[in-house]
Structure formats: C-alpha cells, structure tokens
Coordinates of C-alpha atoms (C1' of nucleotides) in Angstrom, one line a residue:
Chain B
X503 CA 86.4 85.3 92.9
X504 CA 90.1 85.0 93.1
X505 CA 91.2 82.2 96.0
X506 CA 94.8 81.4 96.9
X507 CA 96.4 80.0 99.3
X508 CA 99.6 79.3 101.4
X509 CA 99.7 75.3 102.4
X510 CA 102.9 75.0 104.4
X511 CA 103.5 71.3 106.0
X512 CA 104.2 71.4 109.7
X513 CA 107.7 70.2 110.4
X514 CA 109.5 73.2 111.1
X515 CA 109.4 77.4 111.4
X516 CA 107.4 79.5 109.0
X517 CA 111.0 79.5 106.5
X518 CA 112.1 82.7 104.3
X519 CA 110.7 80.9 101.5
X520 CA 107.7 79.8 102.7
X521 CA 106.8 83.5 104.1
X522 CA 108.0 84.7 100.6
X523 CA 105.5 83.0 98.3
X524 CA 102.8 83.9 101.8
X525 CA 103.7 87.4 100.8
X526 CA 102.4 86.6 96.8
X527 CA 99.9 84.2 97.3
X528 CA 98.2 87.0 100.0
X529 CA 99.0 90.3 97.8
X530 CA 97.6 88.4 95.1
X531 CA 94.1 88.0 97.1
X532 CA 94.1 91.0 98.2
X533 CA 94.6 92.9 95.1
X534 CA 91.6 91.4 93.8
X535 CA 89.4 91.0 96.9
X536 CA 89.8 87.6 96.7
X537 CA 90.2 85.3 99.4
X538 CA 93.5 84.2 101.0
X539 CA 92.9 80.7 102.7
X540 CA 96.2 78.8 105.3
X541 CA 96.0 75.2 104.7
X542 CA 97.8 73.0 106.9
X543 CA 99.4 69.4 105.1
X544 CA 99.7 67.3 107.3
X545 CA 99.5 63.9 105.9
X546 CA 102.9 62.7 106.7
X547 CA 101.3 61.8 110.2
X548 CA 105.1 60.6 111.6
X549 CA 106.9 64.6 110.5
X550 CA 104.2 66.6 111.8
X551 CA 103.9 68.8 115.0
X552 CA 101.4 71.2 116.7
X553 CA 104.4 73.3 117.5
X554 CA 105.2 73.3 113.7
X555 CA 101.4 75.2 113.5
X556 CA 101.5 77.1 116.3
X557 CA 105.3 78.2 114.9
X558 CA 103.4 78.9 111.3
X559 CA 100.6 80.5 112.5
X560 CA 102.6 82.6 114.7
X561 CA 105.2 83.7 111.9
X562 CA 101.8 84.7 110.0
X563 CA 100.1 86.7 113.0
X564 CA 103.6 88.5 113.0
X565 CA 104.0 89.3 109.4
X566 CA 100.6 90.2 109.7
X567 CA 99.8 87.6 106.4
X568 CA 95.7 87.7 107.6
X569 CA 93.9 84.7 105.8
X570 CA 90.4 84.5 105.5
X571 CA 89.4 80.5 105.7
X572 CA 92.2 78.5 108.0
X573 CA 94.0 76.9 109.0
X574 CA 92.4 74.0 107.4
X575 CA 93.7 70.9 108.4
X576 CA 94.2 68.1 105.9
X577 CA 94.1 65.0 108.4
X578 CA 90.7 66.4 108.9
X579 CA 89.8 65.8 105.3
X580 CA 90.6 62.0 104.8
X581 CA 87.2 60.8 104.4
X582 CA 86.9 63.1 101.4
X583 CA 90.3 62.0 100.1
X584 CA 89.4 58.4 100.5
X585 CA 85.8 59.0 98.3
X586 CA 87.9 60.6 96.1
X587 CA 90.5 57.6 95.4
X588 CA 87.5 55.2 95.1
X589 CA 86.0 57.1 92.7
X590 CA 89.0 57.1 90.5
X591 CA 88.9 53.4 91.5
X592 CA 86.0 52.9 90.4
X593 CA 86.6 54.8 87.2
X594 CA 89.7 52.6 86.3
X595 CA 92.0 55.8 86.6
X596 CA 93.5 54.2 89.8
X597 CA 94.8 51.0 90.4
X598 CA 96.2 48.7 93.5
X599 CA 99.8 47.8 93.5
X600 CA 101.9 45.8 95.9
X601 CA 105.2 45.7 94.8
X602 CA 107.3 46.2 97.4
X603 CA 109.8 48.8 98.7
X604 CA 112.8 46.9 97.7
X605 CA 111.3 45.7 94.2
X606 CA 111.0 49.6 93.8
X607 CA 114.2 50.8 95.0
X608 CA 115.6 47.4 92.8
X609 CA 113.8 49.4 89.7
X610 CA 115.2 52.3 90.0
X611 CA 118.5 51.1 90.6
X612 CA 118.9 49.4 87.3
X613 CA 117.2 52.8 85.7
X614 CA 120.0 54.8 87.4
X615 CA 122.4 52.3 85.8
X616 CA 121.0 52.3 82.1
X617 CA 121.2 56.0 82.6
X618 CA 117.8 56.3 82.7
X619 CA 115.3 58.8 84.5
X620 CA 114.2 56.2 87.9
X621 CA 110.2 55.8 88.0
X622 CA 107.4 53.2 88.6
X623 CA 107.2 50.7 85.8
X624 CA 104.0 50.1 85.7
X625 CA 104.1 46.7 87.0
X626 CA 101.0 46.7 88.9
X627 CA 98.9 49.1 86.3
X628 CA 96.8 46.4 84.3
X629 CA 96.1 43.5 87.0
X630 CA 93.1 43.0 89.0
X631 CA 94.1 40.7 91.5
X632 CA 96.1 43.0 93.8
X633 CA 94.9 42.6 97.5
X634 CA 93.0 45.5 99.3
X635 CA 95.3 44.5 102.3
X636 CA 99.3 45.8 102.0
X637 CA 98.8 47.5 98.9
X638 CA 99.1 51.1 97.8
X639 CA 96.8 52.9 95.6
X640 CA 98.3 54.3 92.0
X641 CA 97.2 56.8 89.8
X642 CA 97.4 55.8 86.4
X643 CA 99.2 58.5 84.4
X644 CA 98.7 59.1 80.6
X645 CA 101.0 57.3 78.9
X646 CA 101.6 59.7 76.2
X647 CA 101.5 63.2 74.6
X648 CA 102.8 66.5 76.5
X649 CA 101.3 68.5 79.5
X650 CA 101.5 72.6 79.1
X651 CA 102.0 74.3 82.3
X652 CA 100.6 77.7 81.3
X653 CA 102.6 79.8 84.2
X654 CA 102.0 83.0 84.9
X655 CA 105.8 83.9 85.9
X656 CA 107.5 81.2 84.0
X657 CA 105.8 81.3 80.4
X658 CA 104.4 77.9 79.1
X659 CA 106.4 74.8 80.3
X660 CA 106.4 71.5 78.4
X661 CA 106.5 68.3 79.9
X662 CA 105.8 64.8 78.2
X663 CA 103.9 62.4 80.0
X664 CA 106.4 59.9 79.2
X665 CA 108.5 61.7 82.0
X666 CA 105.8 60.7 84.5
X667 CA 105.0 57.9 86.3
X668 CA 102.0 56.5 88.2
X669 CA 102.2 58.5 91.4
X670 CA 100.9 57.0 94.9
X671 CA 97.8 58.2 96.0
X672 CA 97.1 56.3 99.0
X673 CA 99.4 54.5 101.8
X674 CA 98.5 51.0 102.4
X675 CA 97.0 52.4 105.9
X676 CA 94.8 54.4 103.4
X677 CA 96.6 57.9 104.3
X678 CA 96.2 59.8 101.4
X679 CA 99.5 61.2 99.8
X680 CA 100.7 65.0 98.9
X681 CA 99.6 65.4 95.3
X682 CA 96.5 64.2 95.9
X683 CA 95.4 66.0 98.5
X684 CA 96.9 69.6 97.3
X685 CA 94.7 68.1 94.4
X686 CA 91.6 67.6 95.9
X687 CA 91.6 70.4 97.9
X688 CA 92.5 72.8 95.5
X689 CA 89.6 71.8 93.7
X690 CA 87.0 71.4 96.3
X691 CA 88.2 75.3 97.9
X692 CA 88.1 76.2 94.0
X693 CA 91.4 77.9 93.8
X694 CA 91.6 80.0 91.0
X695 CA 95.5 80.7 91.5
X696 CA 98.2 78.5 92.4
X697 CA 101.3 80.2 93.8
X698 CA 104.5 78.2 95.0
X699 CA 108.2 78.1 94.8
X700 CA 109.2 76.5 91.4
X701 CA 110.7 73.4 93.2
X702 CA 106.8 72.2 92.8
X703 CA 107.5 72.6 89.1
X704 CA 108.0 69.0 88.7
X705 CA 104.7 68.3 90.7
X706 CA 102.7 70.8 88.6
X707 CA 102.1 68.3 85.6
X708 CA 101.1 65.1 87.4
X709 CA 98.3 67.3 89.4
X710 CA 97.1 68.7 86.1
X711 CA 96.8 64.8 85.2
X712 CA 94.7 64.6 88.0
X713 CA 93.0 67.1 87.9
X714 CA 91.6 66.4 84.4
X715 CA 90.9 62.8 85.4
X716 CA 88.7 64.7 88.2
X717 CA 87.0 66.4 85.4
X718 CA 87.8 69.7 87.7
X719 CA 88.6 73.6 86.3
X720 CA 92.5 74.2 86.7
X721 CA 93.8 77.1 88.4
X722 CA 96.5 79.1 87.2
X723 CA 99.9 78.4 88.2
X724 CA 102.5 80.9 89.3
X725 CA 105.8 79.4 90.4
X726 CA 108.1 81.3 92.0
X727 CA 111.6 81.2 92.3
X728 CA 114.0 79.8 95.1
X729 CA 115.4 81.7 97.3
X730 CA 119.2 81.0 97.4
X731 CA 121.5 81.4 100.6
X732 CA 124.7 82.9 99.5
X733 CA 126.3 79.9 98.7
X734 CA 124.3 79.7 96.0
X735 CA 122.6 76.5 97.3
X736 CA 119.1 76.2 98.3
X737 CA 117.9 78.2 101.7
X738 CA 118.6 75.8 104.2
X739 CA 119.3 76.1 108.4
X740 CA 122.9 76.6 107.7
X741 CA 122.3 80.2 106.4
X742 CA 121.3 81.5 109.4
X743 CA 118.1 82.1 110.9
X744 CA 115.7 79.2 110.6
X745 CA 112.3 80.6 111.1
X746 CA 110.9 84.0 110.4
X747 CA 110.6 84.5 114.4
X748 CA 114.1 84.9 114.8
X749 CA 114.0 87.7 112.2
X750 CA 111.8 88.9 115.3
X751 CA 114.9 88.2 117.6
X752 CA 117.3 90.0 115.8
X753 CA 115.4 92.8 115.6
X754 CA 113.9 93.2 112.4
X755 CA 110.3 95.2 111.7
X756 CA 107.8 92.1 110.2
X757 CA 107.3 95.4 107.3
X758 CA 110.7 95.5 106.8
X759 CA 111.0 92.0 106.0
X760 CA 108.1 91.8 104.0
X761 CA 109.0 94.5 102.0
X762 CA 112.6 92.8 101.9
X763 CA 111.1 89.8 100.6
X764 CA 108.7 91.4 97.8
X765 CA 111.6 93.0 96.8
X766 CA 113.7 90.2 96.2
X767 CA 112.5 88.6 92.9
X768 CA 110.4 91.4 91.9
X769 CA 111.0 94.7 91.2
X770 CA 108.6 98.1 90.2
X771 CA 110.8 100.7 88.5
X772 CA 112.9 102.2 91.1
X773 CA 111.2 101.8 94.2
X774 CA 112.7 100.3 97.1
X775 CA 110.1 100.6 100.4
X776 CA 106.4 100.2 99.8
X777 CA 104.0 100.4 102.3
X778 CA 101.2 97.4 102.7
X779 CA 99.4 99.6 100.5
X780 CA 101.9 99.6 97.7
X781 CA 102.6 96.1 97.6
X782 CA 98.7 95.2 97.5
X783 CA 98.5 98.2 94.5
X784 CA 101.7 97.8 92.4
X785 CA 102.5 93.7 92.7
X786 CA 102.2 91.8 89.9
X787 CA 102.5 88.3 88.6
X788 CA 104.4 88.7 85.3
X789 CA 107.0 91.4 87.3
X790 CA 108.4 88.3 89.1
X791 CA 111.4 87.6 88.5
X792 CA 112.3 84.2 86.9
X793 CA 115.6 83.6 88.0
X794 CA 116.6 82.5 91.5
X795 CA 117.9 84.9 93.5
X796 CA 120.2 85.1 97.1
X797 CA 119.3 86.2 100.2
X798 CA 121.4 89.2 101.6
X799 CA 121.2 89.7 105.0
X800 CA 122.9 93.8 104.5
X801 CA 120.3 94.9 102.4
X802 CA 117.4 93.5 105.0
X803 CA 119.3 95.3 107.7
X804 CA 119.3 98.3 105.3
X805 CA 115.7 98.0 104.8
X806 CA 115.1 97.3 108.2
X807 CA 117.1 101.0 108.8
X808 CA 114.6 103.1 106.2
X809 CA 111.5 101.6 108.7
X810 CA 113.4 102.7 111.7
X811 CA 113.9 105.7 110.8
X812 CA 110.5 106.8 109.2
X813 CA 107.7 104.9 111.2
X814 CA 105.3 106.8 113.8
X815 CA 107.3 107.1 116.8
X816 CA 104.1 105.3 118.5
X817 CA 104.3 102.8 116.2
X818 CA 107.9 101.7 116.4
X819 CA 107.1 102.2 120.3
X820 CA 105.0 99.2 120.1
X821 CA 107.5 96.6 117.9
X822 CA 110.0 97.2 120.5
X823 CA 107.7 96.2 123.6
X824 CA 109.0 93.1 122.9
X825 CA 112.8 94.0 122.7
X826 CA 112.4 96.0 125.8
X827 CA 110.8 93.2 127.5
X828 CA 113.2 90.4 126.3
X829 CA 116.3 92.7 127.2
X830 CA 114.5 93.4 130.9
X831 CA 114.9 97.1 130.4
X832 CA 111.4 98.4 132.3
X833 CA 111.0 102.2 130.8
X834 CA 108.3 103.0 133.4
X835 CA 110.7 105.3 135.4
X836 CA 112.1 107.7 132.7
X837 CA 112.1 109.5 129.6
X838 CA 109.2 108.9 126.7
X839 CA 110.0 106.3 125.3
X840 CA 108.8 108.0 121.8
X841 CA 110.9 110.9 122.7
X842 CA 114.0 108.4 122.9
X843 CA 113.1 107.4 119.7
X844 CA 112.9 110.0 118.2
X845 CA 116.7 110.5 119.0
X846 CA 118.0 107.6 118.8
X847 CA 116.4 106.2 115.4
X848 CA 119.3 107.3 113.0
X849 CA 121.3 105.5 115.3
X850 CA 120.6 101.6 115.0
X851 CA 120.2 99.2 112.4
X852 CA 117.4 96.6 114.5
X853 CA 114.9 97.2 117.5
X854 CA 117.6 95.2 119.2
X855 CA 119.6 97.3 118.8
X856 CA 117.8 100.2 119.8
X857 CA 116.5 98.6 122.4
X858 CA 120.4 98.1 124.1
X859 CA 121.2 102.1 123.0
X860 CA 118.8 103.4 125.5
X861 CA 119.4 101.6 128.7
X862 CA 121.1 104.9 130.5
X863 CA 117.8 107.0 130.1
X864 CA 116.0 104.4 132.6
X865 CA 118.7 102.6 134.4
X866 CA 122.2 103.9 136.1
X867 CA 125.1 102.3 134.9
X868 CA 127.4 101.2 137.4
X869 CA 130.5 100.9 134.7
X870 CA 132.0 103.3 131.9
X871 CA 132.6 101.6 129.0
X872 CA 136.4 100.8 129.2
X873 CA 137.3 102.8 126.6
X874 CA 135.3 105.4 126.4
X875 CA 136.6 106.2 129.8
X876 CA 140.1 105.5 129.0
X877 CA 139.8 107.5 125.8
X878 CA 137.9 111.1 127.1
X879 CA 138.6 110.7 131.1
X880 CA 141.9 112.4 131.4
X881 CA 143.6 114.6 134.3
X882 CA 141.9 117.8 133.5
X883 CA 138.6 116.2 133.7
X884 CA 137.3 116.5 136.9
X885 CA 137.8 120.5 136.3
X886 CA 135.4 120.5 133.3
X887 CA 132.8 118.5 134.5
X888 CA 133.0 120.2 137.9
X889 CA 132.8 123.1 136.0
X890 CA 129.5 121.7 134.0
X891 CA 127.9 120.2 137.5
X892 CA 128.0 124.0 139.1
X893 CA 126.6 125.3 136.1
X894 CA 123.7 122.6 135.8
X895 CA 122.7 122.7 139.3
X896 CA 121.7 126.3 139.0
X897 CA 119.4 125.9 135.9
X898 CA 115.6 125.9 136.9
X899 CA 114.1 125.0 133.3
X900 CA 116.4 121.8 132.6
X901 CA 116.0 121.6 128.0
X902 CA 118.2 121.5 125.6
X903 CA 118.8 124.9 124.9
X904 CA 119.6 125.8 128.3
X905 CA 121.4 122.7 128.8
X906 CA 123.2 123.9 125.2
X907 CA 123.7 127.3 127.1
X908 CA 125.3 125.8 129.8
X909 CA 128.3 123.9 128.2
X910 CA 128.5 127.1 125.4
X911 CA 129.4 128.9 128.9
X912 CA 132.1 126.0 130.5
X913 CA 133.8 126.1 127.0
X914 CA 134.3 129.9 126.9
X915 CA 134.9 129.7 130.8
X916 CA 137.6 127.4 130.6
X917 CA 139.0 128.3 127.0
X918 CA 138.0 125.0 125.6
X919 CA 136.7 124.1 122.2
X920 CA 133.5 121.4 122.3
X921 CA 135.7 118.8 121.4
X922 CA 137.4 119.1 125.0
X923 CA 134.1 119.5 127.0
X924 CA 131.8 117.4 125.0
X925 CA 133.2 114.0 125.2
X926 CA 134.0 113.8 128.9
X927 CA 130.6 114.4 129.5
X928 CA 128.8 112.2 127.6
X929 CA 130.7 109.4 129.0
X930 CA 129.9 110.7 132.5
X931 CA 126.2 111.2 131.8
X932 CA 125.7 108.0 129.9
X933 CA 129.1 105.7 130.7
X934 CA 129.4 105.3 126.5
X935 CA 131.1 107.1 123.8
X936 CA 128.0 107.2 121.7
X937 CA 124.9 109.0 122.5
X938 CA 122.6 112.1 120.4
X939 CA 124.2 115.5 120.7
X940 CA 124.5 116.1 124.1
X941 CA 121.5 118.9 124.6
X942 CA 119.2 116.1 123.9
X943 CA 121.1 113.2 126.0
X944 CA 121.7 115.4 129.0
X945 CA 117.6 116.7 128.1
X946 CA 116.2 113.1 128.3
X947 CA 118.4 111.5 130.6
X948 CA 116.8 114.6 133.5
X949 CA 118.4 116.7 135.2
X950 CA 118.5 114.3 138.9
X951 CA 120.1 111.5 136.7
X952 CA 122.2 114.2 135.2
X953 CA 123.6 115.7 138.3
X954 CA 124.2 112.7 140.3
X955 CA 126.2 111.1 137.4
X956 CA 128.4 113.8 137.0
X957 CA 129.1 114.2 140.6
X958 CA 129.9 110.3 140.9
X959 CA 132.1 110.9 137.1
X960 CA 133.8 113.9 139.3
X961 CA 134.6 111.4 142.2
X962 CA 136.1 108.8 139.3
X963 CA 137.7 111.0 137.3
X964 CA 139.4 112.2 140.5
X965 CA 140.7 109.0 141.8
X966 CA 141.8 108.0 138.7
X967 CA 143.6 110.6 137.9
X968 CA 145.3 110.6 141.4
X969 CA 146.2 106.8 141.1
X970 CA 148.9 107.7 138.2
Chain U
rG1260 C1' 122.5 60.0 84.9
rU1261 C1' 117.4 61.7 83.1
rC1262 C1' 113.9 65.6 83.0
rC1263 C1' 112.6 70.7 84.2
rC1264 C1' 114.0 75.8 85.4
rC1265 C1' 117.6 79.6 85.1
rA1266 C1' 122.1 83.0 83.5
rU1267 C1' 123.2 91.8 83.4
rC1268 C1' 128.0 94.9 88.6
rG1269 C1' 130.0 90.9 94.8
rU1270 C1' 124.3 90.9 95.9
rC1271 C1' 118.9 92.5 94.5
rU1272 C1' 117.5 94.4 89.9
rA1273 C1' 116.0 97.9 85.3
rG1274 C1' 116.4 96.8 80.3
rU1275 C1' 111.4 93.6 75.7
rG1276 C1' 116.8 95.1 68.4
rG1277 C1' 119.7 101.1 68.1
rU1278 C1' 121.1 103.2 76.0
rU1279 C1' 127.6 106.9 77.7
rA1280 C1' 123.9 99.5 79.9
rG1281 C1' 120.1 102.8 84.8
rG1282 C1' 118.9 102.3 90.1
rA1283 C1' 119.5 100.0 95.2
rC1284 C1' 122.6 97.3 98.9
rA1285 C1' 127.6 96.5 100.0
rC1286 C1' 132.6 98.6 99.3
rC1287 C1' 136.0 103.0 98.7
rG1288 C1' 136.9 108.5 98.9
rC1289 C1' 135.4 113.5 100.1
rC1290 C1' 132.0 116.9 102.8
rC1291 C1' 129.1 117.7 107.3
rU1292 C1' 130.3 116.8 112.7
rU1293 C1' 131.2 117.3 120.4
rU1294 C1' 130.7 111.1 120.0
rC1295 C1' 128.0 107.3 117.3
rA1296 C1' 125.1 107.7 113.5
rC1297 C1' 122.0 110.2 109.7
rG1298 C1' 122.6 113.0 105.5
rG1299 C1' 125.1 115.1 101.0
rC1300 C1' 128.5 114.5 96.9
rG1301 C1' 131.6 111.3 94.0
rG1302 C1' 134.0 106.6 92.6
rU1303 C1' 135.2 101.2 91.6
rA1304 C1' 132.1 97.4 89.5
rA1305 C1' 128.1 93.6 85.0
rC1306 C1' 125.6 91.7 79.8
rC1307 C1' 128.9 83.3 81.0
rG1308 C1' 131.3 81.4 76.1
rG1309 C1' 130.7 80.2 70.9
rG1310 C1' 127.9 80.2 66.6
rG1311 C1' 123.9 82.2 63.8
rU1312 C1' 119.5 85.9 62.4
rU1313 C1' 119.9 91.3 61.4
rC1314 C1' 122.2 97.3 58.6
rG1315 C1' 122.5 96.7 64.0
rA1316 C1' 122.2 92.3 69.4
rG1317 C1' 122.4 92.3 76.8
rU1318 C1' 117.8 91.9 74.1
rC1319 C1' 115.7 86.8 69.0
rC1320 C1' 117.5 81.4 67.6
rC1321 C1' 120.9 77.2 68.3
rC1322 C1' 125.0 74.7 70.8
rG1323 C1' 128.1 74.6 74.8
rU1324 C1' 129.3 75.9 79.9
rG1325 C1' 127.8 77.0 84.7
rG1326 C1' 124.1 77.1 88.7
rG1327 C1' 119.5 75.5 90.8
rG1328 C1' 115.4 72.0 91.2
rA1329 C1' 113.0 67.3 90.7
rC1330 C1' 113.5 62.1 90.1
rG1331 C1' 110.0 59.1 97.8
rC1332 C1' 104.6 54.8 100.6
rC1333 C1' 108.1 63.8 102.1
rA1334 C1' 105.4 68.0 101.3

RNA sequence: GUCCCCAUCGUCUAGUGGUUAGGACACCGCCCUUUCACGGCGGUAACCGGGGUUCGAGUCCCCGUGGGGACGCCA
C-alpha cells in the first residue's frame, strides 16, 4: 500500500510551502488509496510549541488535507530512537564523539579557509574510549563510492559519499536528532513515498546511508521544488502572509488555494481550476515541475475569483460565515444571504470582500460614501427620487421587474435617460456608487429599507442643495 | 568557498529534433453597460550566453553566466 506523509516541525504556521508539498504528499495517497499519515518533529525540544500544532493542524482541517494516522508525535517515540542508536552501536555503524563545539566550529573554519566544503573529520570515528557522559552519538558514513537518489521529479542525482560526513544521531542528553528520526520513522510506518521540498535534497543521501545500515526497504523520493517569493529568494515572512490562516483572513476559498498551489509547479495541458476530484485523478509525480517557481499573489486572487463566481451559492454561504462573523455583520434580519450572492459574486475578488459589499442589505448606513454623493447628488435630485419614492410606495408586489417598471416610468415622466435616474438612486438606496443593477439592489434591499432610505436621501439631497 | 538543484513572455507554464514557440495571470486597447464588476474581442511580451552534435536545435552534449538550496548538538 502506498503511505506518505507530511512531517512539518512545530515552530511556526502551516507555511505556503509546507501546505504545497501537503497538497502532493496527500493527492499522491489518495490517488492510490494509500494512506496519508501527519507526523509531528518535534525533537528540537527548545523551538517547539503546542500552538505551532494546533496552528498546523488547524491550516490542515482548513485546507481540508484529511490524514489517516496522526498527528504522530516524535518526542513520543524516543525510546524507539534510542534502541535504534544502540543497535547501530552495537553494530559498530555508530560511534561516541566528544569533541567539542568550538573544536568543531575551529574545523570548519580552517575548511572554509582552504576552500574546502566544512564537515566533521572524523576525529572521534575509530576510538573506543569516548565517555557515555557529554558525548554525542555519530553515524559513521561510508567513506567512499556514490549514492543515487533515484527521484521521481528530479531524475537520478549523484552524490559521493566523500561529500558526507558523520552526521549526529543523538544529543549528549540522548535526544535523538532530525535524520534519524525522519529515518526511523519512515521505516517503521513503511513509507513507500517520500515527498518534500528539494531543500531536503542534501539530506536525501545520508538517510539512504542509514537506511541501508538499517538493512530497511527505501521509499521513493520525490522532491519538490521551492517556492520563491518574488524576489526571487526563498518564501520567507517578509513576503507576506505567514501562515496559510491568514489566506483565511484575506479572504481566500481553502480550494482556491489549493488549486493555486497544484498549479504552481505542475501543470495538465491547459487546465487551470480542478475540482478535489481532478487533482486526486489528473496529478502526477513526473508532471512536476523541476524548476523553482514564484509565488504570485494576482493569479491566487484570480483563482480565488473563478471559485467565487461558480461555487453552490450554499456553499460559498458557508466559507463566508466566518467573514460575516469577523466583520460583525449579523444577516439574520434581511435578504438570503444566497440570494445576495448570487448578485454580488461577479463583483469581488475575496469573501472579504464580499463580505464588506453587502452590509446595506442588513444594516442602514448612516453615511453616503463621500463621493458617491458628491458625484450623483446634485440639485435636481430630490425631484427624481421624489419622483421614484411616489411611484414605489404604490407598488404592492415589490420584484425586480416592477421595481424595473417603476424607474422605466420616472425616466419617461421626467424626460431622463437611465444615466440621470439610475445613479442618484443607488447611492440613496445603498449610500455607495457600486451596487448590481438596480432591479435587483432595490429587490433585496425590500421595499421598507427601500422607502425609508429614499425618503431620508430626499431630506439630504434637499438640504444640500439648499446650503449652496 | 565546496557540493547539489535549476534556467521558455514580468509571473505560472506547454513544448520531449522540423511549431507562425501554445495557454493562463498581469498589463494595454476596443465592445457591452444606469454604477461597480462579469463577459466578449484584440494587442504588447519569452527560448540566459558561447561552443559543439545534426540536413535541421527551445529541445541533445560541453563550457560559461545567473538564480536557488545545502554545508548545525534546526528540521
């Protein structure tokens, strides 16, 4: 059975990247009925935070990345780690060192100098006389001949042990260390696929050492690449959002980015938006690109736009709960709120947006935006929409065609093209300059709302006009 | 510095020896229009450079150059 998984550390958000090889790693399982498992690293005990899971975990739940075995947490797994290291101890693949942090640093310096690549010399690799206490544990590295990374996006990469050094296994507390643990576990869960942003690359060929010396199977390795910020440097806080909740915030569909994010470093023929569906169906491996590529926050919104403007009404209904309830708009007295979608979808970019466009169906304004006012409320104003308020307060059946009917009957009334009647209006119904066609606006907003605004736009326009 | 990865419009990409180098975002123009949008039509715009291989290279090879990554008792 196919097994992946996504093993972020906790010490920050659920990042782009991180939710980006997610999206693989789970499209991968689910494409073959495999399984998708959430493993939690947390060995560096003085980085790690429960808000740093609860943040990951919650950036899954939202993207909706479901695993099947998780979160499993490493620190939970030490006494496994630490049979694990004596058995290579015991094997002679491992040995004690105690050279010290500055002896290292002191190494590496006069590497850097000879212009050489800085490693561990090896110092430690052939004594036996290396106290328990204070020291770390080493693994010993072959010495010689080449490792072959057989990737599945990246082709077969060549890397000569001589490149390598004897990595840390174990702190001198005993806490195990990040390649052998991803080691271990990867072996113990029997993943069949590894899938990670190539910055692992360099990592890849000391865990195959070690995973040889375990005697286990290797999985395959897929790494994929970076994701740049468009600077061209590496994805970092300064781009932007941090975590994939503010995407939330700013009013993107978790879809939208996910389809974003497939999208960017993979590609099937000329399709742009694929349902969950899709992605599970049409992703592949080998379509990855292998080049790094640059986040751009316009084609996201763009993205974010096609799901706006084709999801189930219901459906978009519930994403923008949230918005509705963050921007303390309560939609209880009002309109439908699906019926407001409906009308207002072509019209915004985010749910936080839409969210802001629909305040005057639920709330009275007690402004005109400035200049909208400025722009449509002129002296013969108050005539028009005097004109319109007469009309309205006469029709029974209050929809958009008699609603149409009524302002048809004002503009041939008062020998005015729409362009004279229409604008006043819907800044007097819904204090902006932007709103559907005005059948619908006036339809939703109901007549009551309808009629009193005009009457208190009557009363403005009035004043207004009589102050110059 | 050493090792690894990479290189097609501004951006995401298609392209697997013979194409007018295609699509998408963005940008610009026109149309539609009571506003804001949507939509429709059209346009600008790319094979990093140099050597090979070949009848023929964006495509294959080499060398540059440029970018990214790694070089931790971080993951």
């Amino acid at each position: 059975m196919t097994v992946t998984r996504f093993p972020p550390s906790p010490t920050g958000d659920l990042h782009i990247g991180g939710a980006r090889t997610a999206l693989y790693s789970w499209l991968y399982a689910r494409q073959n009925d495999g399984k998708f498992i959430l493993r939690i690293e947390d060995t560096d005990l003085e980085r790690n935070s429960k808000q740093s899971v609860d943040a990951i975990i919650d950036g899954m739940n939202w993207l909706g990345l479901d695993y099947d075995e998780g979160p499993i947490f490493q620190t939970d797994r030490f006494d496994r780690y630490k049979a694990v290291i004596q058995q290579l101890l015991d094997e002679g693949k491992a040995y004690r060192c105690d050279c010290t942090t500055e002896e290292l640093e002191a190494v590496r310096e006069q590497q850097r100098a000879n212009k050489e690549k800085p490693k561990y010399n090896g110092k430690c690799r052939e004594r036996h006389d290396v106290s328990v206490e204070g020291s770390v544990i080493r693994f010993k590295n072959p010495l010689e001949g080449d490792v072959v990374i057989h990737d599945r996006v990246k082709g077969d990469i060549v890397i000569n042990n001589r490149e390598l050094d004897d990595l840390i296994l174990a702190r001198p507390n005993g806490v195990p260390t990040y390649n052998l643990t991803v080691v271990v576990d990867d072996m113990d869960m029997q993943m069949t696929h590894v899938i990670r942003g190539d910055d692992h690359i360099n990592n890849t060929p000391r865990q195959i050492n070690l995973f040889l010396a375990l005697g286990a199977k290797l999985p395959e390795f897929a790494h994929v690449p970076m994701i740049l910020g468009d600077d061209g440097k590496r994805l970092s806080k300064r781009h932007g959002a941090v975590g994939v909740m503010q995407y939330r915030d700013d009013g993107f569909i978790p879809q939208a980015l996910l389809n974003y994010l497939l999208r960017l470093g993979w590609s099937h023929e000329e399709q742009e938006i694929f349902s969950r569906e899709e992605m599970i169906d049409l992703f592949k491996l080998e379509n990855v690109n292998v080049a790094a590529s640059t986040f751009n926050t316009k084609k996201l919104i763009w993205v974010n736009e096609q799901y706006i403007k084709t999801l189930a009404a219901e459906e978009l209904a519930e994403h923008l709960e949230w918005h509705l309830d963050n921007q303390k708009l309560d939609i209880s007295n009002g309109p439908a709120i699906t019926d407001v979608i409906e009308a207002h979808r072509d019209r915004a970019k985010t749910l936080k947006e839409l969210a802001s466009n629909i305040r005057y169906y639920y709330e009275d304004f007690s402004e005109y935006d400035e200049k909208a006012a400025k722009k449509n409320f002129k002296t013969a104003t108050p005539g028009i929409l005097q004109n319109l308020l007469d009309k309205f307060k006469q029709v029974n059946d209050w929809n958009p065609e008699s609603i149409e009917s009524v302002i048809q009957a004002t503009c041939e009334e008062l020998e005015l093209g729409m362009g004279k009647v229409g604008p006043p209006l819907r800044v007097a119904v819904t204090g902006t300059a932007m709103s559907p066609s005005l059948d619908v606006t006036l339809n939703l907003v109901g007549k009551e709302r309808s009629l009193k605004r005009l009457e208190k736009a009557v009363a403005f326009a009035t004043a207004k006009y009589a102050e110059s």
